[in-house]
Structure formats: C-alpha cells, structure tokens
Amino acid sequence: MSADSQDSRERAVDATTHALEALHQIFDAEESLGVALDRTAQGAVRAITDADAVTITVLREGKPDTVAWTDQRYLEIDKHQYAADRGPCLEAARTHQPVRASINEHTSRWPEFAAAAHQAGIQAYLSVPLVVTTEGRGNELVGSLNLYSHTAEGFDPFDEALMRLFSTAATRSISNARRWQQSRDQVHNLETALESRAEIDQAKGVLMAVHQCTADEAFTKLTEQSQHRNVKLKHIAREFLELITRPRSRPSDPPRGDGLGLPR
C-alpha cells in the first residue's frame, strides 16, 4: 500500500471515528426520529471521503420513502428507483445486504436508476441496510443508508465495512428516537383525551342542571347528537359549551341549545 493510500485510509478512519462519536452523543438525547435520521445522514457523508451525498430510505408497509438527505438535488435518484420498484437502495433494504458498484456496472439491471444517476453526475453508489430491531417486536424500521459519489472509484470494500459498522451504531440512536417519539405522542394523546373528557363532563353538567337528569341520561343526549350529526363526541361537547356561553343579544334571552333540548 502506498503512503498516499495509507494516509487516505487513516483520514477515513478518523472521520468515521468522529462520526461515531457524534452518534454516541445523541444515544440518550431526547429528540424526534426525524432529527436522529438527519444526524445519521450528516454523519455518514462526513465519514466517507468520497461521499458527495447521502439519503436514507425507509420502507413503510413495503412502500419506500426518502426520510433524510444531505442534498436535495439527489432525491430524484431515489424517486426513480421507487417508481421502477428496483435499484440499489431497494435491494439493500429488502435483502439486508450492502450493494456497492459503479453506475456503469448495472446499467442494464437498473436502467432507471442509472439514467437518473448519470443525469446528476453520480458515478458510484453504496447502499447499506438500516434495520432497527426491538426485542419482542421484530423489525420496527427497515431501510437503507445510500451514499452517492461523483467519482467512479468512490467506494471500496473498506468504505463498505465502515458503513456497515456505522449503520449498526446508528440504529441505536434511531431506536431511542423512535421510543422518545412514541412516548411523546402517547403523552400528547393522553392530554388531548383528558381535555376532551373535561369538556364532555362540563357539557353533561349543564344538561343535568337544565333537565334535572342523571349523568347517564345527559351523556345519552350528547351521544345521540354525535351519531345524528356524524360528529365526534368531543366536538359536540365543545360546540355546545361555546353555544351556551356565547353573548346573548338581550340580557333576558336564555342561553341557546343545539338539538340538546335547551331553550333557544
């Protein structure tokens, strides 16, 4: 190995080490899945010297989507693969095996991809699988980390090995982000449910006071309106509360109801 080649390898190892350190810094961070994926893409493009752009493909119910990228000019390459339902990023995501080659090597196998890559000036690519697995739940996220280079000899087996290690490390930060996002969504849903419950209880209280009925009978009135109008119960309660608290044209006017048996 020449001195220049050795220096290049050392620089690549240093860059990858720094990228991995950056990943470790966000392992315990509370951030969204989108941020974690963006960080992964940025770390990958810094890790490989000849990588000019990185995209991340995720399969959602079998359908591919680019969820993170370092340069939007290369998104069309991914889109052409999705439209044709073939290409290196889909191959890596579906087989869980890395795919590495120069564009000219697979022109006949993936013509749509090759044409889009040529138009963007891409000469080489490297796609490695990205699989997030959770114990007891199997694969939660399946996709690929896609590197594009303007240099025909841009990626070699060493780069492939580094990216396989990088993608393995990246899955932990992505997994943590998914759990954080899911927890945040659950809290938001709980807050929304509690807010809706409070409004429904308030509406029930008003109906009970006006009609001298039980809580169950008041709830039945609300649900009947919900079914009749095909509107969610929480919206019926909210509209009802807004209606009875709306300023009246004359002080002597009673509060108005909306199909709930109140005087208008």
mmCIF file of C-alpha atoms in Angstrom:
data_model
loop_
_atom_site.group_PDB
_atom_site.id
_atom_site.type_symbol
_atom_site.label_atom_id
_atom_site.label_comp_id
_atom_site.label_asym_id
_atom_site.label_seq_id
_atom_site.Cartn_x
_atom_site.Cartn_y
_atom_site.Cartn_z
ATOM 1 C CA MET A 1 0.000 0.000 0.000
ATOM 2 C CA SER A 2 1.364 3.403 -0.970
ATOM 3 C CA ALA A 3 1.894 6.211 1.546
ATOM 4 C CA ASP A 4 -0.909 8.231 -0.076
ATOM 5 C CA SER A 5 -3.281 5.276 0.173
ATOM 6 C CA GLN A 6 -2.334 4.727 3.798
ATOM 7 C CA ASP A 7 -2.923 8.406 4.602
ATOM 8 C CA SER A 8 -6.291 8.243 2.895
ATOM 9 C CA ARG A 9 -7.293 5.224 4.975
ATOM 10 C CA GLU A 10 -6.169 6.900 8.169
ATOM 11 C CA ARG A 11 -8.186 10.001 7.327
ATOM 12 C CA ALA A 12 -11.206 7.832 6.604
ATOM 13 C CA VAL A 13 -10.861 6.036 9.927
ATOM 14 C CA ASP A 14 -10.505 9.357 11.747
ATOM 15 C CA ALA A 15 -13.577 10.762 10.022
ATOM 16 C CA THR A 16 -15.618 7.675 10.837
ATOM 17 C CA THR A 17 -14.440 7.744 14.448
ATOM 18 C CA HIS A 18 -15.631 11.337 14.768
ATOM 19 C CA ALA A 19 -18.945 10.443 13.157
ATOM 20 C CA LEU A 20 -19.447 7.552 15.566
ATOM 21 C CA GLU A 21 -18.623 9.795 18.499
ATOM 22 C CA ALA A 22 -21.316 12.173 17.304
ATOM 23 C CA LEU A 23 -23.782 9.279 17.218
ATOM 24 C CA HIS A 24 -22.881 8.258 20.760
ATOM 25 C CA GLN A 25 -23.582 11.823 21.925
ATOM 26 C CA ILE A 26 -27.192 11.540 20.772
ATOM 27 C CA PHE A 27 -27.851 7.992 22.010
ATOM 28 C CA ASP A 28 -29.526 9.355 25.139
ATOM 29 C CA ALA A 29 -30.783 12.619 23.661
ATOM 30 C CA GLU A 30 -34.483 13.386 23.668
ATOM 31 C CA GLU A 31 -35.097 14.205 20.025
ATOM 32 C CA SER A 32 -37.505 13.257 17.291
ATOM 33 C CA LEU A 33 -36.984 10.457 14.824
ATOM 34 C CA GLY A 34 -36.573 12.996 12.005
ATOM 35 C CA VAL A 35 -33.700 14.719 13.796
ATOM 36 C CA ALA A 36 -31.996 11.383 14.520
ATOM 37 C CA LEU A 37 -32.247 10.365 10.856
ATOM 38 C CA ASP A 38 -30.883 13.726 9.701
ATOM 39 C CA ARG A 39 -27.945 13.361 12.085
ATOM 40 C CA THR A 40 -27.286 9.874 10.744
ATOM 41 C CA ALA A 41 -27.202 11.123 7.144
ATOM 42 C CA GLN A 42 -24.889 14.027 8.020
ATOM 43 C CA GLY A 43 -22.586 11.707 9.966
ATOM 44 C CA ALA A 44 -22.358 9.261 7.055
ATOM 45 C CA VAL A 45 -21.408 11.916 4.496
ATOM 46 C CA ARG A 46 -18.639 13.114 6.830
ATOM 47 C CA ALA A 47 -17.403 9.589 7.460
ATOM 48 C CA ILE A 48 -16.644 8.650 3.839
ATOM 49 C CA THR A 49 -14.274 10.962 1.983
ATOM 50 C CA ASP A 50 -15.738 10.394 -1.490
ATOM 51 C CA ALA A 51 -19.387 10.525 -0.439
ATOM 52 C CA ASP A 52 -20.901 13.590 -2.104
ATOM 53 C CA ALA A 53 -24.429 12.966 -0.864
ATOM 54 C CA VAL A 54 -26.347 10.651 1.442
ATOM 55 C CA THR A 55 -30.023 9.740 1.542
ATOM 56 C CA ILE A 56 -31.923 7.428 3.856
ATOM 57 C CA THR A 57 -34.670 5.185 2.524
ATOM 58 C CA VAL A 58 -37.318 3.717 4.821
ATOM 59 C CA LEU A 59 -39.850 1.053 3.879
ATOM 60 C CA ARG A 60 -43.289 1.791 5.317
ATOM 61 C CA GLU A 61 -45.638 -1.140 4.828
ATOM 62 C CA GLY A 62 -43.400 -2.138 1.941
ATOM 63 C CA LYS A 63 -43.523 1.293 0.296
ATOM 64 C CA PRO A 64 -40.203 3.204 0.088
ATOM 65 C CA ASP A 65 -39.759 6.813 1.112
ATOM 66 C CA THR A 66 -36.699 9.073 1.454
ATOM 67 C CA VAL A 67 -36.854 10.402 5.020
ATOM 68 C CA ALA A 68 -33.487 12.177 5.317
ATOM 69 C CA TRP A 69 -30.872 13.596 2.950
ATOM 70 C CA THR A 70 -27.824 15.821 2.835
ATOM 71 C CA ASP A 71 -28.516 17.364 -0.568
ATOM 72 C CA GLN A 72 -31.985 17.526 -2.100
ATOM 73 C CA ARG A 73 -30.552 17.667 -5.618
ATOM 74 C CA TYR A 74 -30.106 13.893 -5.473
ATOM 75 C CA LEU A 75 -33.600 12.992 -4.305
ATOM 76 C CA GLU A 76 -34.648 12.333 -7.898
ATOM 77 C CA ILE A 77 -32.292 9.341 -7.976
ATOM 78 C CA ASP A 78 -34.227 7.735 -5.158
ATOM 79 C CA LYS A 79 -37.577 8.656 -6.691
ATOM 80 C CA HIS A 80 -36.699 6.940 -9.962
ATOM 81 C CA GLN A 81 -35.849 3.759 -8.053
ATOM 82 C CA TYR A 82 -39.156 3.862 -6.180
ATOM 83 C CA ALA A 83 -41.150 4.429 -9.365
ATOM 84 C CA ALA A 84 -39.436 1.492 -11.074
ATOM 85 C CA ASP A 85 -39.569 -0.624 -7.900
ATOM 86 C CA ARG A 86 -35.910 -1.549 -8.345
ATOM 87 C CA GLY A 87 -32.481 -0.132 -7.646
ATOM 88 C CA PRO A 88 -29.610 -0.423 -5.153
ATOM 89 C CA CYS A 89 -31.349 1.286 -2.233
ATOM 90 C CA LEU A 90 -34.347 -1.047 -2.517
ATOM 91 C CA GLU A 91 -32.061 -4.038 -2.962
ATOM 92 C CA ALA A 92 -30.190 -3.207 0.251
ATOM 93 C CA ALA A 93 -33.377 -2.510 2.211
ATOM 94 C CA ARG A 94 -35.144 -5.675 1.089
ATOM 95 C CA THR A 95 -32.261 -8.152 1.225
ATOM 96 C CA HIS A 96 -30.484 -6.586 4.239
ATOM 97 C CA GLN A 97 -27.254 -6.828 2.258
ATOM 98 C CA PRO A 98 -24.969 -3.967 1.124
ATOM 99 C CA VAL A 99 -24.881 -3.024 -2.563
ATOM 100 C CA ARG A 100 -21.779 -1.305 -3.952
ATOM 101 C CA ALA A 101 -20.741 -0.627 -7.555
ATOM 102 C CA SER A 102 -20.055 1.983 -10.191
ATOM 103 C CA ILE A 103 -23.049 3.193 -12.185
ATOM 104 C CA ASN A 104 -21.856 1.633 -15.443
ATOM 105 C CA GLU A 105 -21.777 -1.851 -13.920
ATOM 106 C CA HIS A 106 -25.544 -2.085 -13.549
ATOM 107 C CA THR A 107 -26.957 -0.010 -16.402
ATOM 108 C CA SER A 108 -28.929 -2.966 -17.789
ATOM 109 C CA ARG A 109 -30.060 -4.222 -14.379
ATOM 110 C CA TRP A 110 -31.319 -0.877 -13.091
ATOM 111 C CA PRO A 111 -31.709 1.384 -16.158
ATOM 112 C CA GLU A 112 -33.976 3.921 -14.443
ATOM 113 C CA PHE A 113 -31.556 4.369 -11.582
ATOM 114 C CA ALA A 114 -28.555 4.539 -13.908
ATOM 115 C CA ALA A 115 -30.180 7.208 -16.097
ATOM 116 C CA ALA A 116 -31.104 9.387 -13.096
ATOM 117 C CA ALA A 117 -27.637 8.947 -11.577
ATOM 118 C CA HIS A 118 -25.881 9.896 -14.829
ATOM 119 C CA GLN A 119 -28.032 12.992 -15.138
ATOM 120 C CA ALA A 120 -26.992 14.034 -11.610
ATOM 121 C CA GLY A 121 -23.316 13.337 -12.344
ATOM 122 C CA ILE A 122 -23.151 10.349 -9.975
ATOM 123 C CA GLN A 123 -20.581 7.693 -10.883
ATOM 124 C CA ALA A 124 -20.652 5.314 -7.904
ATOM 125 C CA TYR A 125 -23.001 4.302 -5.125
ATOM 126 C CA LEU A 126 -23.031 2.373 -1.869
ATOM 127 C CA SER A 127 -26.239 1.311 -0.144
ATOM 128 C CA VAL A 128 -26.129 -0.449 3.218
ATOM 129 C CA PRO A 129 -29.144 -1.841 5.080
ATOM 130 C CA LEU A 130 -30.555 0.066 8.035
ATOM 131 C CA VAL A 131 -32.571 -2.187 10.308
ATOM 132 C CA VAL A 132 -33.904 -1.179 13.739
ATOM 133 C CA THR A 133 -34.947 -4.217 15.761
ATOM 134 C CA THR A 134 -36.764 -4.178 19.090
ATOM 135 C CA GLU A 135 -36.840 -7.240 21.329
ATOM 136 C CA GLY A 136 -40.224 -8.899 21.198
ATOM 137 C CA ARG A 137 -41.418 -6.726 18.305
ATOM 138 C CA GLY A 138 -39.082 -7.702 15.485
ATOM 139 C CA ASN A 139 -38.013 -5.182 12.863
ATOM 140 C CA GLU A 140 -39.574 -1.788 13.638
ATOM 141 C CA LEU A 141 -37.825 0.136 10.894
ATOM 142 C CA VAL A 142 -36.273 -1.222 7.711
ATOM 143 C CA GLY A 143 -34.474 0.828 5.104
ATOM 144 C CA SER A 144 -31.094 1.714 3.683
ATOM 145 C CA LEU A 145 -28.344 4.274 4.002
ATOM 146 C CA ASN A 146 -27.444 5.424 0.471
ATOM 147 C CA LEU A 147 -24.152 7.089 -0.451
ATOM 148 C CA TYR A 148 -23.559 8.726 -3.844
ATOM 149 C CA SER A 149 -20.224 9.785 -5.320
ATOM 150 C CA HIS A 150 -19.105 11.754 -8.373
ATOM 151 C CA THR A 151 -16.012 9.549 -8.509
ATOM 152 C CA ALA A 152 -16.256 6.206 -10.317
ATOM 153 C CA GLU A 153 -13.871 4.586 -7.823
ATOM 154 C CA GLY A 154 -15.546 6.379 -4.940
ATOM 155 C CA PHE A 155 -16.309 3.375 -2.738
ATOM 156 C CA ASP A 156 -14.286 0.267 -1.962
ATOM 157 C CA PRO A 157 -14.680 -2.724 0.411
ATOM 158 C CA PHE A 158 -13.138 -0.676 3.227
ATOM 159 C CA ASP A 159 -15.832 2.001 2.848
ATOM 160 C CA GLU A 160 -18.478 -0.703 2.760
ATOM 161 C CA ALA A 161 -17.205 -2.237 6.001
ATOM 162 C CA LEU A 162 -17.097 1.169 7.687
ATOM 163 C CA MET A 163 -20.650 1.970 6.628
ATOM 164 C CA ARG A 164 -21.918 -1.377 7.870
ATOM 165 C CA LEU A 165 -20.420 -0.567 11.269
ATOM 166 C CA PHE A 166 -21.781 2.970 11.085
ATOM 167 C CA SER A 167 -25.316 1.825 10.226
ATOM 168 C CA THR A 168 -25.234 -0.689 13.088
ATOM 169 C CA ALA A 169 -24.269 2.065 15.513
ATOM 170 C CA ALA A 170 -26.828 4.456 14.032
ATOM 171 C CA THR A 171 -29.699 2.064 14.662
ATOM 172 C CA ARG A 172 -29.368 2.638 18.410
ATOM 173 C CA SER A 173 -29.881 6.385 18.166
ATOM 174 C CA ILE A 174 -32.769 5.832 15.741
ATOM 175 C CA SER A 175 -34.330 3.277 18.091
ATOM 176 C CA ASN A 176 -34.035 5.687 21.025
ATOM 177 C CA ALA A 177 -35.598 8.447 18.926
ATOM 178 C CA ARG A 178 -38.500 6.190 17.977
ATOM 179 C CA ARG A 179 -39.168 5.348 21.616
ATOM 180 C CA TRP A 180 -38.961 9.027 22.575
ATOM 181 C CA GLN A 181 -41.296 9.996 19.731
ATOM 182 C CA GLN A 182 -43.766 7.268 20.667
ATOM 183 C CA SER A 183 -43.717 8.343 24.321
ATOM 184 C CA ARG A 184 -44.239 11.969 23.328
ATOM 185 C CA ASP A 185 -47.138 11.002 21.068
ATOM 186 C CA GLN A 186 -48.713 8.955 23.863
ATOM 187 C CA VAL A 187 -48.454 11.892 26.266
ATOM 188 C CA HIS A 188 -49.981 14.215 23.652
ATOM 189 C CA ASN A 189 -52.826 11.761 23.026
ATOM 190 C CA LEU A 190 -53.423 11.474 26.774
ATOM 191 C CA GLU A 191 -53.505 15.257 27.157
ATOM 192 C CA THR A 192 -55.968 15.519 24.283
ATOM 193 C CA ALA A 193 -58.130 12.784 25.783
ATOM 194 C CA LEU A 194 -58.158 14.470 29.195
ATOM 195 C CA GLU A 195 -59.054 17.817 27.630
ATOM 196 C CA SER A 196 -61.892 16.216 25.684
ATOM 197 C CA ARG A 197 -63.112 14.396 28.801
ATOM 198 C CA ALA A 198 -63.217 17.679 30.716
ATOM 199 C CA GLU A 199 -65.334 19.334 28.019
ATOM 200 C CA ILE A 200 -67.704 16.373 27.858
ATOM 201 C CA ASP A 201 -68.108 16.412 31.645
ATOM 202 C CA GLN A 202 -68.851 20.141 31.574
ATOM 203 C CA ALA A 203 -71.483 19.650 28.862
ATOM 204 C CA LYS A 204 -73.037 16.798 30.864
ATOM 205 C CA GLY A 205 -73.173 19.026 33.949
ATOM 206 C CA VAL A 206 -75.079 21.736 32.097
ATOM 207 C CA LEU A 207 -77.579 19.230 30.685
ATOM 208 C CA MET A 208 -78.068 17.621 34.111
ATOM 209 C CA ALA A 209 -78.793 21.035 35.664
ATOM 210 C CA VAL A 210 -81.243 22.106 32.967
ATOM 211 C CA HIS A 211 -83.098 18.804 32.521
ATOM 212 C CA GLN A 212 -82.770 17.502 36.084
ATOM 213 C CA CYS A 213 -81.474 14.256 34.617
ATOM 214 C CA THR A 214 -78.779 11.763 35.566
ATOM 215 C CA ALA A 215 -75.226 11.765 34.238
ATOM 216 C CA ASP A 216 -76.026 8.758 32.048
ATOM 217 C CA GLU A 217 -79.074 10.473 30.562
ATOM 218 C CA ALA A 218 -77.049 13.626 29.844
ATOM 219 C CA PHE A 219 -74.351 11.546 28.193
ATOM 220 C CA THR A 220 -77.001 9.812 26.071
ATOM 221 C CA LYS A 221 -78.207 13.203 24.803
ATOM 222 C CA LEU A 222 -74.676 14.083 23.728
ATOM 223 C CA THR A 223 -74.050 10.726 22.033
ATOM 224 C CA GLU A 224 -77.371 10.914 20.185
ATOM 225 C CA GLN A 225 -76.349 14.290 18.738
ATOM 226 C CA SER A 226 -72.948 12.876 17.859
ATOM 227 C CA GLN A 227 -74.480 9.968 15.954
ATOM 228 C CA HIS A 228 -77.182 12.098 14.332
ATOM 229 C CA ARG A 229 -74.674 14.641 13.015
ATOM 230 C CA ASN A 230 -71.857 12.142 12.485
ATOM 231 C CA VAL A 231 -69.543 14.361 14.519
ATOM 232 C CA LYS A 232 -67.149 13.201 17.224
ATOM 233 C CA LEU A 233 -68.493 13.440 20.756
ATOM 234 C CA LYS A 234 -65.746 15.803 21.904
ATOM 235 C CA HIS A 235 -66.657 18.260 19.125
ATOM 236 C CA ILE A 236 -70.356 18.090 20.036
ATOM 237 C CA ALA A 237 -69.482 18.929 23.656
ATOM 238 C CA ARG A 238 -67.168 21.766 22.639
ATOM 239 C CA GLU A 239 -69.710 23.303 20.252
ATOM 240 C CA PHE A 240 -72.412 23.023 22.906
ATOM 241 C CA LEU A 241 -70.292 24.800 25.534
ATOM 242 C CA GLU A 242 -69.363 27.539 23.066
ATOM 243 C CA LEU A 243 -73.019 27.961 22.117
ATOM 244 C CA ILE A 244 -74.369 28.384 25.651
ATOM 245 C CA THR A 245 -71.583 30.778 26.647
ATOM 246 C CA ARG A 246 -71.973 32.958 23.539
ATOM 247 C CA PRO A 247 -73.103 36.527 24.405
ATOM 248 C CA ARG A 248 -76.857 36.934 24.083
ATOM 249 C CA SER A 249 -78.463 39.748 22.087
ATOM 250 C CA ARG A 250 -80.564 40.751 25.167
ATOM 251 C CA PRO A 251 -79.766 40.049 28.824
ATOM 252 C CA SER A 252 -83.199 38.472 29.260
ATOM 253 C CA ASP A 253 -82.608 35.951 26.465
ATOM 254 C CA PRO A 254 -81.954 32.397 27.699
ATOM 255 C CA PRO A 255 -78.835 30.535 26.545
ATOM 256 C CA ARG A 256 -79.316 28.692 23.288
ATOM 257 C CA GLY A 257 -79.050 24.951 22.749
ATOM 258 C CA ASP A 258 -78.268 22.969 19.618
ATOM 259 C CA GLY A 259 -80.544 19.979 19.424
ATOM 260 C CA LEU A 260 -79.921 19.112 23.075
ATOM 261 C CA GLY A 261 -83.236 20.212 24.480
ATOM 262 C CA LEU A 262 -82.201 23.628 25.752
ATOM 263 C CA PRO A 263 -84.396 26.683 25.164
ATOM 264 C CA ARG A 264 -83.292 28.782 22.211
#
